[in-house]
Short mmCIF file of C-alpha atoms and ligand atoms in Angstrom, two decimals:
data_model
loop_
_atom_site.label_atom_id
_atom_site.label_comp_id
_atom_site.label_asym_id
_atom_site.label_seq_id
_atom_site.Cartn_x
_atom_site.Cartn_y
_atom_site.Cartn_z
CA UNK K 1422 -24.78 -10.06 56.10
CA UNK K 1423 -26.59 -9.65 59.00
CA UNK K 1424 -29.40 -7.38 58.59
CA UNK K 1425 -31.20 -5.44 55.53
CA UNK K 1426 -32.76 -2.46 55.81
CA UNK K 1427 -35.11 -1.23 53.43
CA UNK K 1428 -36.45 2.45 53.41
CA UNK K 1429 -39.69 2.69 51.48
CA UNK K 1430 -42.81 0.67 52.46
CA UNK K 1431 -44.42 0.29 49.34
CA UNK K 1432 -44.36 -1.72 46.01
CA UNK K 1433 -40.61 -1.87 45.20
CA UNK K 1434 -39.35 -2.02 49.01
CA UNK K 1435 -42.13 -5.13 49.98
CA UNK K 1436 -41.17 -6.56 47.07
CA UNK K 1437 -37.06 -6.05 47.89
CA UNK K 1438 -38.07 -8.13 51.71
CA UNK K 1439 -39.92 -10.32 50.07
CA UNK K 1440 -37.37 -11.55 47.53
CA UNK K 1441 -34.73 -12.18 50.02
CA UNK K 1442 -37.15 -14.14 52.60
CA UNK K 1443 -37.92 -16.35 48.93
CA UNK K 1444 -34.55 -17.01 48.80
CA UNK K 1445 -33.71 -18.02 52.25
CA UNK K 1446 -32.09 -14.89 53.78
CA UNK K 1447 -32.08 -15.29 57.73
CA UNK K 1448 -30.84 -12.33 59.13
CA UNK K 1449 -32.94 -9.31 60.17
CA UNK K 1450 -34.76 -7.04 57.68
CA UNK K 1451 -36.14 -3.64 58.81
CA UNK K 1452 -38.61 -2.05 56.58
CA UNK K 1453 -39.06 1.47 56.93
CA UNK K 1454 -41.92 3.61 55.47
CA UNK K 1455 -42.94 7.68 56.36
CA UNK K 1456 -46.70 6.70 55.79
CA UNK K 1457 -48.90 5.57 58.33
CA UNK K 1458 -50.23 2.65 56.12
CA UNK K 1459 -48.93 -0.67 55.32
CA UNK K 1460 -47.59 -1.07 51.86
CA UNK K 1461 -50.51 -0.68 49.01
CA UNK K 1462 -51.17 -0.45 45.09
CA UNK K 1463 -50.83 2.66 43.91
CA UNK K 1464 -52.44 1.90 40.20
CA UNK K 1465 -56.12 1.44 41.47
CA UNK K 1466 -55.99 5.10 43.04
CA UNK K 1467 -56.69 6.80 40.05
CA UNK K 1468 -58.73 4.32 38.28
CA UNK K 1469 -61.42 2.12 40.28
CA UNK K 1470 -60.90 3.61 43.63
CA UNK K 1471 -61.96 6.58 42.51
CA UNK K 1472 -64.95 5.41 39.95
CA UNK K 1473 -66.61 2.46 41.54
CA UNK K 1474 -69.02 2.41 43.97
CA UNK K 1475 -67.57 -0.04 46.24
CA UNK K 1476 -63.87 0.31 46.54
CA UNK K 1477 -61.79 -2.92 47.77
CA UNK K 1478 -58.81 -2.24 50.22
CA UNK K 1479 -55.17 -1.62 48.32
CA UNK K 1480 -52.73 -3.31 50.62
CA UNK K 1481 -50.55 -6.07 49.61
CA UNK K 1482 -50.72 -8.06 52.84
CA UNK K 1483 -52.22 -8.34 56.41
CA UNK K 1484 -50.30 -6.40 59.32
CA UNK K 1485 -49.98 -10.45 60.62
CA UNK K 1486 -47.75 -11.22 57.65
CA UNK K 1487 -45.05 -8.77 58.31
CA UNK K 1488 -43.99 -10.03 62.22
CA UNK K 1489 -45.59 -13.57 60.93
CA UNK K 1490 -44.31 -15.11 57.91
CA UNK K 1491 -42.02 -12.78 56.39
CA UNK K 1492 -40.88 -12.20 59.82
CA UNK K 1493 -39.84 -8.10 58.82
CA UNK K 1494 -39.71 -5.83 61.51
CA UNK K 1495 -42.15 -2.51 60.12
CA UNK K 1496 -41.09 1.15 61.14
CA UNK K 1497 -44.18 2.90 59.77
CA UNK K 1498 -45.34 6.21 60.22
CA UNK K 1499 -41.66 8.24 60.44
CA UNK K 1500 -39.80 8.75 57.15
CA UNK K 1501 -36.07 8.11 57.00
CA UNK K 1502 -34.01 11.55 57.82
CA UNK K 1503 -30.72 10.99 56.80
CA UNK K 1504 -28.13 8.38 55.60
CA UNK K 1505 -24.64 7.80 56.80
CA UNK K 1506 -23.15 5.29 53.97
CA UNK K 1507 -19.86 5.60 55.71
CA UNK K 1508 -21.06 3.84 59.21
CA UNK K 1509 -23.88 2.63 57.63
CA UNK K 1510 -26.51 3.85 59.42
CA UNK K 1511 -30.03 5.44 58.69
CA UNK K 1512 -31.77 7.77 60.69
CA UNK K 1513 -35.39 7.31 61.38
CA UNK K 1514 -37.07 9.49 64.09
CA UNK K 1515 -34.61 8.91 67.24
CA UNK K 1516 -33.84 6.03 66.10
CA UNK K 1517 -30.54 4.96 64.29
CA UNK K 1518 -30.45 1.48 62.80
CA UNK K 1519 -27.25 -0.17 61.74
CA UNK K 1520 -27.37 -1.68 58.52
CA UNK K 1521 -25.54 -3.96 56.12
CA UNK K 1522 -27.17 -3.51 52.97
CA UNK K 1523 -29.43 -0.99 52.20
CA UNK K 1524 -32.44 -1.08 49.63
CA UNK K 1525 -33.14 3.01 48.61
CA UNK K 1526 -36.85 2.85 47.42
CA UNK K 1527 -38.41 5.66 48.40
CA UNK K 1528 -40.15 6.52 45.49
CA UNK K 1529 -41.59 9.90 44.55
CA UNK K 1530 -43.74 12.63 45.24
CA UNK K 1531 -46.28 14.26 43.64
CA UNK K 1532 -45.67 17.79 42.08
CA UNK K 1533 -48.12 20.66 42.76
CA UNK K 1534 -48.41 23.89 41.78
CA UNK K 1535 -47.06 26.67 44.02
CA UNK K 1536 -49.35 28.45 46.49
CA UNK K 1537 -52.23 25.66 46.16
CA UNK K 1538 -50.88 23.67 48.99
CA UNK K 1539 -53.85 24.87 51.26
CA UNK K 1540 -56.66 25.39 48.75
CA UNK K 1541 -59.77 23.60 49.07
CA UNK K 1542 -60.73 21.67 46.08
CA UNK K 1543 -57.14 21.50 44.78
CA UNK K 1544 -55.86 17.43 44.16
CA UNK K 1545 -52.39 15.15 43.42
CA UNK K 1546 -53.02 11.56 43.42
CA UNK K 1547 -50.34 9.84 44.68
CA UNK K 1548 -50.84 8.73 48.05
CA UNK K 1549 -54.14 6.33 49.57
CA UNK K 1550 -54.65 9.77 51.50
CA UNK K 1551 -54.69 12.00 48.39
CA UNK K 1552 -57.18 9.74 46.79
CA UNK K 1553 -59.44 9.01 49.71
CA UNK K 1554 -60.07 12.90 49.49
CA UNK K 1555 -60.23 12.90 45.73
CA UNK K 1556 -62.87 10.29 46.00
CA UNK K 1557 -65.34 12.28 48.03
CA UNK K 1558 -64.18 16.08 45.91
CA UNK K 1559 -65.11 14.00 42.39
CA UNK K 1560 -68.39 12.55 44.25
CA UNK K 1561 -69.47 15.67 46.09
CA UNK K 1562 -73.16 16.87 45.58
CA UNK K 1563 -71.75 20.73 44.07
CA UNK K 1564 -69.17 18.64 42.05
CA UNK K 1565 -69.91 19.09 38.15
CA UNK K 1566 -66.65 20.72 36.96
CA UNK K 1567 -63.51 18.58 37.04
CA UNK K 1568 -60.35 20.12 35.80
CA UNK K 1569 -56.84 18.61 35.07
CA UNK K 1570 -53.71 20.23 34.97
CA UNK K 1571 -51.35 18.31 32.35
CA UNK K 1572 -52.31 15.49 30.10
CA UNK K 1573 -50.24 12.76 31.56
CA UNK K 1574 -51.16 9.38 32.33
CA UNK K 1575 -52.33 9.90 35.84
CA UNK K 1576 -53.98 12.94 34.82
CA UNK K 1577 -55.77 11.47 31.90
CA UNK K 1578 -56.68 8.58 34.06
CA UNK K 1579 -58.64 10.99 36.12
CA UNK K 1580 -60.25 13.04 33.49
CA UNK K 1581 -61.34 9.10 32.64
CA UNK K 1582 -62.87 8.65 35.19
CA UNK K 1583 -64.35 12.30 36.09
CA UNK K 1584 -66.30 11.62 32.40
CA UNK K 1585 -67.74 8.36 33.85
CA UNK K 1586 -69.06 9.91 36.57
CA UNK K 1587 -70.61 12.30 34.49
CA UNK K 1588 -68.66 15.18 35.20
CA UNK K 1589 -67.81 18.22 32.60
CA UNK K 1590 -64.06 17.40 32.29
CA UNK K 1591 -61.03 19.81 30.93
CA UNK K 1592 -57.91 19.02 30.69
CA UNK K 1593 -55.04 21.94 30.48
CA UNK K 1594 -51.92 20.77 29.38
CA UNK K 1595 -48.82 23.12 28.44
CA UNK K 1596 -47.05 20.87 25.30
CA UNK K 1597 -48.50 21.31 21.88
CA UNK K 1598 -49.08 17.69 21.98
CA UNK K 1599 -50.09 15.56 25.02
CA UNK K 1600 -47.31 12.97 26.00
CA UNK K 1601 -45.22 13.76 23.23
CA UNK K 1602 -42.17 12.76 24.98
CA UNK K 1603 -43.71 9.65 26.65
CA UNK K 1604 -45.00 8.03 23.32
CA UNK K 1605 -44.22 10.44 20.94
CA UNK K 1606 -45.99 13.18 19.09
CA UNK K 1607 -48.15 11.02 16.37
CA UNK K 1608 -49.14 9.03 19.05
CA UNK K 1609 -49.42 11.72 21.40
CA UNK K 1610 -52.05 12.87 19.19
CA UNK K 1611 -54.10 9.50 18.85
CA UNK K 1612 -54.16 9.69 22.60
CA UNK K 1613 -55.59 13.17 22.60
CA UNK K 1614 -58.50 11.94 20.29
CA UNK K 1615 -59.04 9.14 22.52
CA UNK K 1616 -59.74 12.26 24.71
CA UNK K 1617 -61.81 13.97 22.84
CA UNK K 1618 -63.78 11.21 21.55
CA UNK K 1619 -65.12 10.32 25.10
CA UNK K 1620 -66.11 14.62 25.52
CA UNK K 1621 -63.57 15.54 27.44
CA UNK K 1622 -62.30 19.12 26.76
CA UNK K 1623 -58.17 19.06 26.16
CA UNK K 1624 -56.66 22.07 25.64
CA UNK K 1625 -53.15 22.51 24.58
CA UNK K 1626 -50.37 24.45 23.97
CA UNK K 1627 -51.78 26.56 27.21
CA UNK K 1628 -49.91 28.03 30.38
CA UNK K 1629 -51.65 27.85 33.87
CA UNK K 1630 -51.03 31.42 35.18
CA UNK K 1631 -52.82 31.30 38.20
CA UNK K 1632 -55.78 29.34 40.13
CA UNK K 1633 -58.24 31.27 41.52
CA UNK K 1634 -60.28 30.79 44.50
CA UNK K 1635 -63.31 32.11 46.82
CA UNK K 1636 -63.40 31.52 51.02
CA UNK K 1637 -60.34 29.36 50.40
CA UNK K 1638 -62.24 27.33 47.85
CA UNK K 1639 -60.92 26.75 44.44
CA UNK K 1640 -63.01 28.54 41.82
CA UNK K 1641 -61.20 28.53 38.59
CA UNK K 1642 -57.91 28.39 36.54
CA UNK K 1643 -56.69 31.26 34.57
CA UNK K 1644 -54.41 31.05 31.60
CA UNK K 1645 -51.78 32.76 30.16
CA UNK K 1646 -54.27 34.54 27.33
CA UNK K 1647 -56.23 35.41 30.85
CA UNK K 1648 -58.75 33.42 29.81
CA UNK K 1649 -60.62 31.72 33.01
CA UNK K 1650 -61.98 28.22 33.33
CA UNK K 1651 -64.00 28.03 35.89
CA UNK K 1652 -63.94 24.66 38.44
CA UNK K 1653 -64.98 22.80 41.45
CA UNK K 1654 -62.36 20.12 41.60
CA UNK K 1655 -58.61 20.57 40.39
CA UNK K 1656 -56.62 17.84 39.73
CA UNK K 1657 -52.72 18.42 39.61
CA UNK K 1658 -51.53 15.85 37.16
CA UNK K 1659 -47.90 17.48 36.67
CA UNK K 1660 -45.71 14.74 37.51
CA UNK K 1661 -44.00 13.18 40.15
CA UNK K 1662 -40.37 14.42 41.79
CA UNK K 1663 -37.98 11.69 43.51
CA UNK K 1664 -37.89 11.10 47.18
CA UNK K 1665 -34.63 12.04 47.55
CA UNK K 1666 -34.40 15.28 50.60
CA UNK K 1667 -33.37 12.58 53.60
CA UNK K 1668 -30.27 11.88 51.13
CA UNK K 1669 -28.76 15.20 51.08
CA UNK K 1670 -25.60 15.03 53.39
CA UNK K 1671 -24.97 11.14 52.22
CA UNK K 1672 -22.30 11.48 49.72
CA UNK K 1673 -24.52 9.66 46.86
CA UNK K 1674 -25.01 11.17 43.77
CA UNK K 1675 -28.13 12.61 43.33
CA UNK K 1676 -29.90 13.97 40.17
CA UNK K 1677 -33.49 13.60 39.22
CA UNK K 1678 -33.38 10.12 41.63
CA UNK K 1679 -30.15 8.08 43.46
CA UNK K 1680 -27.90 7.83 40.80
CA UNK K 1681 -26.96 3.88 40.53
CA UNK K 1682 -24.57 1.59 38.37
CA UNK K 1683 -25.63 -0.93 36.12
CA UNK K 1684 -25.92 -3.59 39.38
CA UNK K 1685 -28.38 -0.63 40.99
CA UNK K 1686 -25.62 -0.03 43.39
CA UNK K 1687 -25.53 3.55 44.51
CA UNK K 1688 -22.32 3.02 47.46
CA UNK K 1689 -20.99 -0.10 49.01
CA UNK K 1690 -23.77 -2.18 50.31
CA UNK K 1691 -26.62 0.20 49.21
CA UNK K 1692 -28.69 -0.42 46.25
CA UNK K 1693 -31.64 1.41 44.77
CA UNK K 1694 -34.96 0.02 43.46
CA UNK K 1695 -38.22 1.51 41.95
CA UNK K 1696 -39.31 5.07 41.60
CA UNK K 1697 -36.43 6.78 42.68
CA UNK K 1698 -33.74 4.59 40.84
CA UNK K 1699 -32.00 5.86 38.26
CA UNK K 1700 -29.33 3.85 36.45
CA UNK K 1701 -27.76 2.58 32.57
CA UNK K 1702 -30.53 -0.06 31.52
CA UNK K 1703 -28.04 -1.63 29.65
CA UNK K 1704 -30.33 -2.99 26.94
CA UNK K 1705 -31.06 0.58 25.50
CA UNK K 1706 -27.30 2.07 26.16
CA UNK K 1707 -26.64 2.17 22.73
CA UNK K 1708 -30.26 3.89 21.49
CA UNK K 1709 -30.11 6.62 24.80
CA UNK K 1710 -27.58 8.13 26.25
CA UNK K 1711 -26.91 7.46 30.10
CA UNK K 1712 -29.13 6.67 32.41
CA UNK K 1713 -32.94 6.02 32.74
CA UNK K 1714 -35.40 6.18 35.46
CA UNK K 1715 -38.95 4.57 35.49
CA UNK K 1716 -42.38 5.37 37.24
CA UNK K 1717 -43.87 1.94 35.89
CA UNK K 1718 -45.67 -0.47 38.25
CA UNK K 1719 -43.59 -3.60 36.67
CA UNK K 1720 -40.57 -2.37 36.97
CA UNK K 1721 -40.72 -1.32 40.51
CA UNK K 1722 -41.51 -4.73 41.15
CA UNK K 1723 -38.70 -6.07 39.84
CA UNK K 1724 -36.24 -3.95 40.72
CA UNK K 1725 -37.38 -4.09 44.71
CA UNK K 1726 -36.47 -8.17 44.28
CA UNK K 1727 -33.41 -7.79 42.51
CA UNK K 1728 -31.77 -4.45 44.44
CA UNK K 1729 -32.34 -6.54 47.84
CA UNK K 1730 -30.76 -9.95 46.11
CA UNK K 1731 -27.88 -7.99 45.64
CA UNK K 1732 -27.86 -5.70 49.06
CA UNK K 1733 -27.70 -9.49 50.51
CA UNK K 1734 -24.75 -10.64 48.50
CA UNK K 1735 -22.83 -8.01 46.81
CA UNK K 1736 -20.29 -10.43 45.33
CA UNK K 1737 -23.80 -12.01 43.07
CA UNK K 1738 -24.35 -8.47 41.88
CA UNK K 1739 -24.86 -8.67 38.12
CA UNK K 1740 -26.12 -5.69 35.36
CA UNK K 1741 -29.85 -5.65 35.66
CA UNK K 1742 -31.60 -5.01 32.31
CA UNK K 1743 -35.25 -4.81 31.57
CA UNK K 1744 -37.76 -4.13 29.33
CA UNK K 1745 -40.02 -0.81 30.74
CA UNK K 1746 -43.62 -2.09 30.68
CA UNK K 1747 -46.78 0.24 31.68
CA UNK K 1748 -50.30 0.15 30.99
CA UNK K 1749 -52.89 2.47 31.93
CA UNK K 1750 -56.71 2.95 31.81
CA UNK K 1751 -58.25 5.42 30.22
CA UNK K 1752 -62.35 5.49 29.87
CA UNK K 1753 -63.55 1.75 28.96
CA UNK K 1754 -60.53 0.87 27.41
CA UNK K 1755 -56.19 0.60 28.01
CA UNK K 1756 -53.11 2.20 26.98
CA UNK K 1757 -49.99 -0.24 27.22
CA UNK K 1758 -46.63 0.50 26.55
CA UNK K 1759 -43.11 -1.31 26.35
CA UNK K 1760 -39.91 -0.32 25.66
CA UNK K 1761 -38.84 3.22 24.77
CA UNK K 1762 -40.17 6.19 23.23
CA UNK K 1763 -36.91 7.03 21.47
CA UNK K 1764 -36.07 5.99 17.83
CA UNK K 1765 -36.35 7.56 14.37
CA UNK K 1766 -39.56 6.10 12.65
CA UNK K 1767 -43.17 4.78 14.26
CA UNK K 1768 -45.02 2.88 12.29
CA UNK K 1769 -48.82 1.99 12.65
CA UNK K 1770 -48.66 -2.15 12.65
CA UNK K 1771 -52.83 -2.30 12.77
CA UNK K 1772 -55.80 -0.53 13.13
CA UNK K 1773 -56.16 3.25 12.56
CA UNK K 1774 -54.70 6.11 15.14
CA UNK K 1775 -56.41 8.59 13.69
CA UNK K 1776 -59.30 8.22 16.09
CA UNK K 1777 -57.49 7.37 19.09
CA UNK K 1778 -57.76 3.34 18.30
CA UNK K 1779 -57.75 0.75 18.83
CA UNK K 1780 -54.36 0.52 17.14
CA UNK K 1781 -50.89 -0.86 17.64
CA UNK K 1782 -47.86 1.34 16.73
CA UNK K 1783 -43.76 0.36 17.08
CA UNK K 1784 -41.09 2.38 17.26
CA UNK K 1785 -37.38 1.64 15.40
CA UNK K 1786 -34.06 2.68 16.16
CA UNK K 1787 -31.64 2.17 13.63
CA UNK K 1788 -31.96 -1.82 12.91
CA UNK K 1789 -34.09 -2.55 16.12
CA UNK K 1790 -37.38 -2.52 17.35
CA UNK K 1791 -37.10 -0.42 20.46
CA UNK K 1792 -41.01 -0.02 21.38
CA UNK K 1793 -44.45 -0.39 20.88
CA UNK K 1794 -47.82 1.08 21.93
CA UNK K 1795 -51.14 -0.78 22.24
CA UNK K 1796 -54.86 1.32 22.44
CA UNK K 1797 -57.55 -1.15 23.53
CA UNK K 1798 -55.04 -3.78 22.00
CA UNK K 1799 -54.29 -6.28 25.21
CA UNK K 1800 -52.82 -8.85 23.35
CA UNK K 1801 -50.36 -7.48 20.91
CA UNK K 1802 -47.63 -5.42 23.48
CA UNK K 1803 -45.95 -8.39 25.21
CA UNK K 1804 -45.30 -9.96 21.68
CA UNK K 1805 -43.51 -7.09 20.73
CA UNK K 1806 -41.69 -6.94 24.42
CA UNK K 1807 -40.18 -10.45 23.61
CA UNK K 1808 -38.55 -9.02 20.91
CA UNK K 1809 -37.28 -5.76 22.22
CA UNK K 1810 -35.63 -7.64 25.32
CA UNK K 1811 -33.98 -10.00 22.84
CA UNK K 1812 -32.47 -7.12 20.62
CA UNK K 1813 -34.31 -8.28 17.33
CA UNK K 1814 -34.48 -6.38 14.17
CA UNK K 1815 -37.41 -3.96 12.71
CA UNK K 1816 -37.86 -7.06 10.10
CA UNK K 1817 -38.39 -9.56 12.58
CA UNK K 1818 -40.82 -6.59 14.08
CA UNK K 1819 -42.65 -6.27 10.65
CA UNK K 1820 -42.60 -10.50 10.08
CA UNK K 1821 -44.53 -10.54 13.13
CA UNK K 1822 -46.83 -7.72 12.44
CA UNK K 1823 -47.48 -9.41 9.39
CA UNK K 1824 -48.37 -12.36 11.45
CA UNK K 1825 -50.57 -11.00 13.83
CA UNK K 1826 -52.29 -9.56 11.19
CA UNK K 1827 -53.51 -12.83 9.72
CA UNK K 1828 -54.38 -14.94 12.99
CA UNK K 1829 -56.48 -11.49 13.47
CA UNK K 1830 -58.15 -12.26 10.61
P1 FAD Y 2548 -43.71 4.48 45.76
O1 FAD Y 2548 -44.89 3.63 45.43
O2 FAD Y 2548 -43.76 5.94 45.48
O3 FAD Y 2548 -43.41 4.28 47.30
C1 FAD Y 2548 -42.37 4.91 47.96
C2 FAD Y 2548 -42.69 4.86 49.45
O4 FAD Y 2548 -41.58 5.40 50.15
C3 FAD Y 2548 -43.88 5.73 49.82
O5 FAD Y 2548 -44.77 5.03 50.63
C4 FAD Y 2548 -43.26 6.92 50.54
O6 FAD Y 2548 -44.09 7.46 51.54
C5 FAD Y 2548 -42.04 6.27 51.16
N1 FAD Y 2548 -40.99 7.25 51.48
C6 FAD Y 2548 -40.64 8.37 50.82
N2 FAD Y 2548 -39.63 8.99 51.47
C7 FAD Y 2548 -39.35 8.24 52.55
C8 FAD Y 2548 -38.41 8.35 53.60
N3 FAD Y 2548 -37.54 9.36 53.67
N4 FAD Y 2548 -38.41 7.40 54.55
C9 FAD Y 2548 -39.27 6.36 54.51
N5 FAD Y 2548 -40.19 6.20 53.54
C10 FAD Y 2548 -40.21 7.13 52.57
N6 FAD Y 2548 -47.71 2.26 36.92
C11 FAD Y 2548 -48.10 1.48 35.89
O7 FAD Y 2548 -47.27 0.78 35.30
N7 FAD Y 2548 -49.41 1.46 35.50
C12 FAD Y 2548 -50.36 2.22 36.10
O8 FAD Y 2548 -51.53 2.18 35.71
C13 FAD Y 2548 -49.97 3.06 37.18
N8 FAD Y 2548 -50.88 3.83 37.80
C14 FAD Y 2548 -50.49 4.64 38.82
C15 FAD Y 2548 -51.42 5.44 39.46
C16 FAD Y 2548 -51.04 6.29 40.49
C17 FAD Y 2548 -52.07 7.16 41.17
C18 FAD Y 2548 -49.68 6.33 40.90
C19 FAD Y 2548 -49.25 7.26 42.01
C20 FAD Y 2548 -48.74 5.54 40.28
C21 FAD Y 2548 -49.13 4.68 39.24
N9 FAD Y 2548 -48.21 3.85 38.60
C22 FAD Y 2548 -48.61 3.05 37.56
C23 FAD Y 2548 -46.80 3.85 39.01
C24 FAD Y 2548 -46.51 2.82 40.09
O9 FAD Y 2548 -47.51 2.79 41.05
C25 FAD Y 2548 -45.18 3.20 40.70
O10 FAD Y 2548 -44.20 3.00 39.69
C26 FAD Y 2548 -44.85 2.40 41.94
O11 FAD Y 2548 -45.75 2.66 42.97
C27 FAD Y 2548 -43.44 2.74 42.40
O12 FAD Y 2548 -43.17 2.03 43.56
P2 FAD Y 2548 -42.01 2.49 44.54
O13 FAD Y 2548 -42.07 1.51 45.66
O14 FAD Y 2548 -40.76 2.69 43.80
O15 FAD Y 2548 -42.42 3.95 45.04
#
């Protein structure tokens, strides 16, 4: 193995070329990103880069560190453009670089709604760029109406922080229940007080049928029951789609992400990592059918180390497993989740989800423990994520509910 190339500049790709420098790899590692910057945190740009006052700078490292000690050669600026798995090549620009493995982790984009591409006034939050721009829309002298479309994390995150700076927030959102298939619909509920308890307007169940706008300036949402809410800042909150167009033409299988094994492999030598990975987590095979994909912080991570480990030496390749972890912040307080959403009974293990928390909830299916979900809880989740990982039962769950309980007391 003579040289890596990793496409995808952020968390899970600096992660992948920094695993493999760890470890001793000496041959040459290209890292290729389509955005200008160098790789940063994403988290912050819906949370404190958007709320405080005085924002601190998102990237992981110095330029210095790249050519210095990691010694990585950055192609930033000109996304990928096609793969050729067969000669092993990549196309970048004019520019075709040879590889022998190949980390995918390119992540996703955000999802808008059609024909708001060039409104004024209309958001995603996904990029530095995208929130540099939401920034100065939420802190704008005219700005008093905030609205979200779709009640998901990023979106709530916003609507978080629109309240805190004193805005009059609404958030649309088309399910019955807010995140029902993220956490499920009791909890999806408890999170939708949360909401509500901190004056922010969710409504439900509703359809967005069109946004309207004066001088190229958005102006208001209307709704399926033509009812209009009327805005100054729209946020798009509908989800993210997988960076996948430079792979069409490559021969890998692609379908909602780069379709991996259970080593992330995706063809000979090329291996897949973060956002855009999908792939059996073996640990939940028998709860889920197929394959999973994850937009969590942790697991990008993780996956970025262990997809270039293997890209390096194919022949150490083993099944990579992993308990999802996410957190996210919502008004003064935080949301964590690990495991899965999936199972047949939640149970409240302490405090009261009626109003929105605190409270810690876990999730069975069949004998196990498959998840749990903290509100304004930090300390309970990662108990409960030892357990999951190690395949225990709903009693052991229960014995240490039971446990927590009375060192709580
Ligand atoms: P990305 O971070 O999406 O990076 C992919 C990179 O690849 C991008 O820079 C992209 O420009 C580049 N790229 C795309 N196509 C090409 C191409 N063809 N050629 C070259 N480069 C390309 N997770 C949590 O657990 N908790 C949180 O609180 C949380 N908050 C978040 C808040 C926001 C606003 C966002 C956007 C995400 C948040 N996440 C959170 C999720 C977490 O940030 C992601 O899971 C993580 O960034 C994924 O890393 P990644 O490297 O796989 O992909």
């Amino acid at each position: 193995m003579t040289h890596l190339v990793v496409v995808g500049a952020s968390l899970a790709g600096l992660r992948a070329v920094e695993a493999v420098r760890r470890d001793g790899f000496d041959g040459d590692v290209t890292l290729v990103g389509a955005e200008e910057h160098l790789p940063y945190d994403r988290p912050p740009l819906s949370k404190e880069y958007l709320s405080a006052d005085e924002i601190s700078d998102p990237r992981y490292r110095e330029e210095e560190t790249f050519a210095g000690d990691l010694d990585v050669e950055l192609v930033l600026g000109t996304p990928a453009s096609a793969l050729d798995t067969g000669a092993r090549t990549v196309t970048v620009g004019d520019r075709t670089l040879s590889y022998d493995g190949l980390v995918i982790a390119t992540g996703a984009h955000a999802r808008t709604l059609p024909g708001t591409e060039h409104l004024e006034g209309v958001h995603t939050v996904r990029t530095l760029d995208d929130a540099i721009a939401l920034r100065a829309a939420l802190r704008a002298e005219h700005a008093q109406r905030l609205t979200v479309v779709g009640a998901g994390f990023i979106g709530s995150e916003v609507a978080a922080v629109g309240r805190k700076l004193g805005l009059e927030v609404t958030i649309l959102e088309a399910l019955e229940t807010p995140l029902a298939r993220a956490v499920g619909e009791r909890m999806g509920r408890a999170l939708t007080h949360l909401h509500r308890r901190h004056g922010t307007d969710v409504r439900t169940g509703v359809a967005v049928e069109e946004v309207l706008s004066t001088d190229g300036h958005v102006r208001a949402v209307r709704l399926g029951d033509g009812t209009e809410v009327d805005t100054d800042v729209l946020v798009v909150g509908i989800g993210a789609r997988p960076a996948t167009e430079w792979l069409e033409g490559s021969g890998l299988t692609v379908d909602d992400g780069v379709v991996a094994d259970e080593t992330l492999a995706a063809a000979p030598g090329v291996y897949v990592a973060g956002d855009v990975a999908r792939w059996p987590n073996a640990l939940f095979t028998d709860v889920v059918d197929g394959t999973m994909r994850l937009e969590h912080w942790t697991s990008a991570a993780d996956q970025g180390g262990r997809a270039a480990r293997h890209a390096v030496d194919p022949t150490a390749a083993k099944a990579y497993e992993t308990v999802p972890y996410f957190w996210s912040d919502w008004y003064d307080g935080r949301v964590q989740f690990v495991g899965i959403a999936a199972g047949d009974h939640i149970e409240v293990v302490a405090g009261d989800d009626a109003e929105g928390g605190p409270f810690t909830a876990i999730y069975r299916a069949g004998d196990r423990i498959v998840g749990a979900l903290a509100v304004d809880m930090p300390a309970e989740v990662m108990k409960y994520r030892r357990l999951i990982g190690g395949r225990k039962t709903w009693e052991d769950a229960l014995e240490l509910a039971e446990q927590r309980r009375q060192q709580r007391e």
